[in-house]
Short mmCIF file of C-alpha atoms in Angstrom, two decimals:
data_model
loop_
_atom_site.label_atom_id
_atom_site.label_comp_id
_atom_site.label_asym_id
_atom_site.label_seq_id
_atom_site.Cartn_x
_atom_site.Cartn_y
_atom_site.Cartn_z
CA UNK A 25 65.56 147.11 84.78
CA UNK A 26 66.65 144.07 86.96
CA UNK A 27 63.17 142.38 87.43
CA UNK A 28 60.02 142.69 85.79
CA UNK A 29 57.08 140.44 86.33
CA UNK A 30 53.84 140.71 83.97
CA UNK A 31 50.58 138.95 84.52
CA UNK A 32 51.79 136.47 87.12
CA UNK A 33 49.18 133.84 88.34
CA UNK A 34 50.03 131.52 91.11
CA UNK A 35 47.82 128.51 91.78
CA UNK A 36 47.96 126.04 94.61
CA UNK A 37 45.90 122.98 95.02
CA UNK A 38 43.63 124.72 92.49
CA UNK A 39 43.12 127.78 94.46
CA UNK A 40 44.43 130.78 92.87
CA UNK A 41 47.07 132.83 95.23
CA UNK A 42 48.31 135.60 93.08
CA UNK A 43 46.15 137.00 89.92
CA UNK A 44 47.46 138.89 87.24
CA UNK A 45 50.51 140.41 89.35
CA UNK A 46 52.66 143.02 87.90
CA UNK A 47 55.98 144.03 89.47
CA UNK A 48 59.09 145.90 88.56
CA UNK A 49 62.44 146.45 90.15
CA UNK A 50 65.02 148.79 88.93
CA UNK A 51 69.02 148.53 89.12
CA UNK A 52 70.13 150.10 92.45
CA UNK A 53 66.33 150.43 93.90
CA UNK A 54 64.79 149.28 97.13
CA UNK A 55 61.15 148.18 96.81
CA UNK A 56 58.59 147.37 99.44
CA UNK A 57 55.71 145.16 98.90
CA UNK A 58 52.93 145.89 101.26
CA UNK A 59 49.75 144.11 101.74
CA UNK A 60 47.47 142.38 104.16
CA UNK A 61 48.23 139.05 105.29
CA UNK A 62 47.58 136.01 102.99
CA UNK A 63 47.51 138.59 99.98
CA UNK A 64 49.98 136.56 98.11
CA UNK A 65 52.79 138.61 98.91
CA UNK A 66 55.04 135.92 99.48
CA UNK A 67 53.95 133.88 96.83
CA UNK A 68 54.92 136.57 94.53
CA UNK A 69 58.27 136.92 95.54
CA UNK A 70 58.77 133.15 95.86
CA UNK A 71 57.89 132.86 92.09
CA UNK A 72 61.29 134.64 91.45
CA UNK A 73 63.23 132.33 93.46
CA UNK A 74 62.09 129.10 92.42
CA UNK A 75 60.44 128.34 95.69
CA UNK A 76 56.92 128.22 93.92
CA UNK A 77 56.09 128.01 90.37
CA UNK A 78 54.13 130.33 88.44
CA UNK A 79 51.01 129.13 86.86
CA UNK A 80 51.18 131.76 84.18
CA UNK A 81 52.88 135.20 83.29
CA UNK A 82 56.08 136.23 82.45
CA UNK A 83 59.17 137.07 84.73
CA UNK A 84 62.03 138.79 82.96
CA UNK A 85 65.29 139.25 84.89
CA UNK A 86 68.07 141.75 83.34
CA UNK A 87 65.62 141.96 80.25
CA UNK A 88 66.04 137.81 79.84
CA UNK A 89 63.22 135.23 80.68
CA UNK A 90 63.72 133.86 83.92
CA UNK A 91 63.13 130.24 84.43
CA UNK A 92 64.10 128.88 87.68
CA UNK A 93 62.84 125.67 89.27
CA UNK A 94 64.83 125.90 92.56
CA UNK A 95 66.33 128.67 94.90
CA UNK A 96 70.14 127.11 93.93
CA UNK A 97 69.25 128.28 90.32
CA UNK A 98 68.10 131.58 91.30
CA UNK A 99 71.51 132.19 93.50
CA UNK A 100 73.56 131.26 90.63
CA UNK A 101 71.77 134.16 88.43
CA UNK A 102 72.38 136.49 91.43
CA UNK A 103 68.99 136.21 93.04
CA UNK A 104 68.90 135.64 96.69
CA UNK A 105 65.83 135.18 98.93
CA UNK A 106 66.02 135.66 102.68
CA UNK A 107 63.15 135.09 104.96
CA UNK A 108 62.79 134.91 108.62
CA UNK A 109 63.39 131.13 108.55
CA UNK A 110 67.03 130.86 108.52
CA UNK A 111 69.00 129.05 105.85
CA UNK A 112 72.21 129.03 107.59
CA UNK A 113 74.14 126.08 109.40
CA UNK A 114 73.92 126.10 113.12
CA UNK A 115 77.14 124.83 113.98
CA UNK A 116 79.31 126.71 111.41
CA UNK A 117 80.93 130.12 111.66
CA UNK A 118 79.56 133.10 109.91
CA UNK A 119 82.48 133.03 107.84
CA UNK A 120 81.86 129.59 106.89
CA UNK A 121 78.19 130.11 106.06
CA UNK A 122 78.97 133.28 103.99
CA UNK A 123 81.22 130.98 101.76
CA UNK A 124 79.37 127.58 101.85
CA UNK A 125 77.34 127.90 98.67
CA UNK A 126 80.11 129.57 96.64
CA UNK A 127 82.41 126.92 97.70
CA UNK A 128 80.10 123.86 96.78
CA UNK A 129 79.34 125.54 93.46
CA UNK A 130 82.84 126.06 92.79
CA UNK A 131 83.92 122.30 93.92
CA UNK A 132 86.77 123.80 96.15
CA UNK A 133 87.35 125.46 99.56
CA UNK A 134 88.72 129.04 99.94
CA UNK A 135 91.69 128.93 102.49
CA UNK A 136 90.54 129.89 105.79
CA UNK A 137 92.73 133.05 105.39
CA UNK A 138 91.11 134.35 102.44
CA UNK A 139 87.85 133.40 103.72
CA UNK A 140 88.35 135.19 107.10
CA UNK A 141 89.71 138.47 105.20
CA UNK A 142 86.67 138.45 102.82
CA UNK A 143 84.02 137.80 105.59
CA UNK A 144 85.50 140.58 107.49
CA UNK A 145 85.42 143.04 104.77
CA UNK A 146 81.67 142.61 104.10
CA UNK A 147 80.66 142.10 107.34
CA UNK A 148 82.09 145.71 108.08
CA UNK A 149 79.43 147.28 106.06
CA UNK A 150 76.51 145.80 108.12
CA UNK A 151 75.52 147.19 111.63
CA UNK A 152 75.93 145.28 114.76
CA UNK A 153 79.41 144.11 114.93
CA UNK A 154 79.10 140.44 113.73
CA UNK A 155 82.17 138.50 114.21
CA UNK A 156 83.54 136.28 111.48
CA UNK A 157 84.17 133.46 113.65
CA UNK A 158 81.14 133.47 115.64
CA UNK A 159 78.83 130.11 115.65
CA UNK A 160 75.67 130.92 113.89
CA UNK A 161 73.82 129.20 116.67
CA UNK A 162 75.06 131.99 119.10
CA UNK A 163 73.44 134.89 117.05
CA UNK A 164 70.20 136.68 117.26
CA UNK A 165 67.57 136.49 114.66
CA UNK A 166 68.72 139.97 113.49
CA UNK A 167 72.12 139.10 113.25
CA UNK A 168 71.37 135.63 111.33
CA UNK A 169 69.44 137.73 108.67
CA UNK A 170 72.30 140.16 108.56
CA UNK A 171 74.75 137.33 107.95
CA UNK A 172 72.70 136.00 105.21
CA UNK A 173 72.53 139.41 103.50
CA UNK A 174 76.49 139.51 103.84
CA UNK A 175 76.47 136.43 102.12
CA UNK A 176 74.35 137.81 99.20
CA UNK A 177 76.53 140.89 98.89
CA UNK A 178 79.79 138.41 99.18
CA UNK A 179 78.30 136.42 96.20
CA UNK A 180 77.69 139.80 94.37
CA UNK A 181 73.92 139.45 94.06
CA UNK A 182 71.97 141.51 92.20
CA UNK A 183 68.71 141.08 93.47
CA UNK A 184 68.29 140.59 97.39
CA UNK A 185 64.54 139.80 98.30
CA UNK A 186 63.77 140.00 101.98
CA UNK A 187 60.51 138.45 102.91
CA UNK A 188 58.92 138.67 106.35
CA UNK A 189 62.31 140.01 108.07
CA UNK A 190 61.60 143.58 108.80
CA UNK A 191 60.42 142.83 112.28
CA UNK A 192 63.51 141.26 113.22
CA UNK A 193 65.96 143.92 111.35
CA UNK A 194 63.99 146.49 113.48
CA UNK A 195 65.30 145.14 116.78
CA UNK A 196 67.47 147.63 118.83
#
């Protein structure tokens, strides 16, 4: 089991957004969370990544209690959150964006040659022919999301949360 959420309650400004939710994700599983607008789907997902704190309940990640207070802590544990709001830097290339987080964490810059080779290898598994040297500002929303997914894969993410991106991914 990758993720277990038990009795999750999230309150914002004294208003309960999520009440007593339960959610499980198993290894190599693709899970969809469906609900009407404003039903708490995003709040539930953001409680895993530190975007939004839980008021009560328990989150287990790989059978260990998960307590993250911000998205960077979640990424360090292999949990990536991708939404329709891009987290990429517009004036950087695809490859630079893919390895930016890892480089900052490791306190060194990957040589451009190694970065290029790794970016090309990961991008090959994604559709759309995204060039490693393309500037992010030139990409469609769909391709930006795919780059964020490629970044998560290149960092060996064990849990990738896609929130509100299905319309963009469905673009032809």
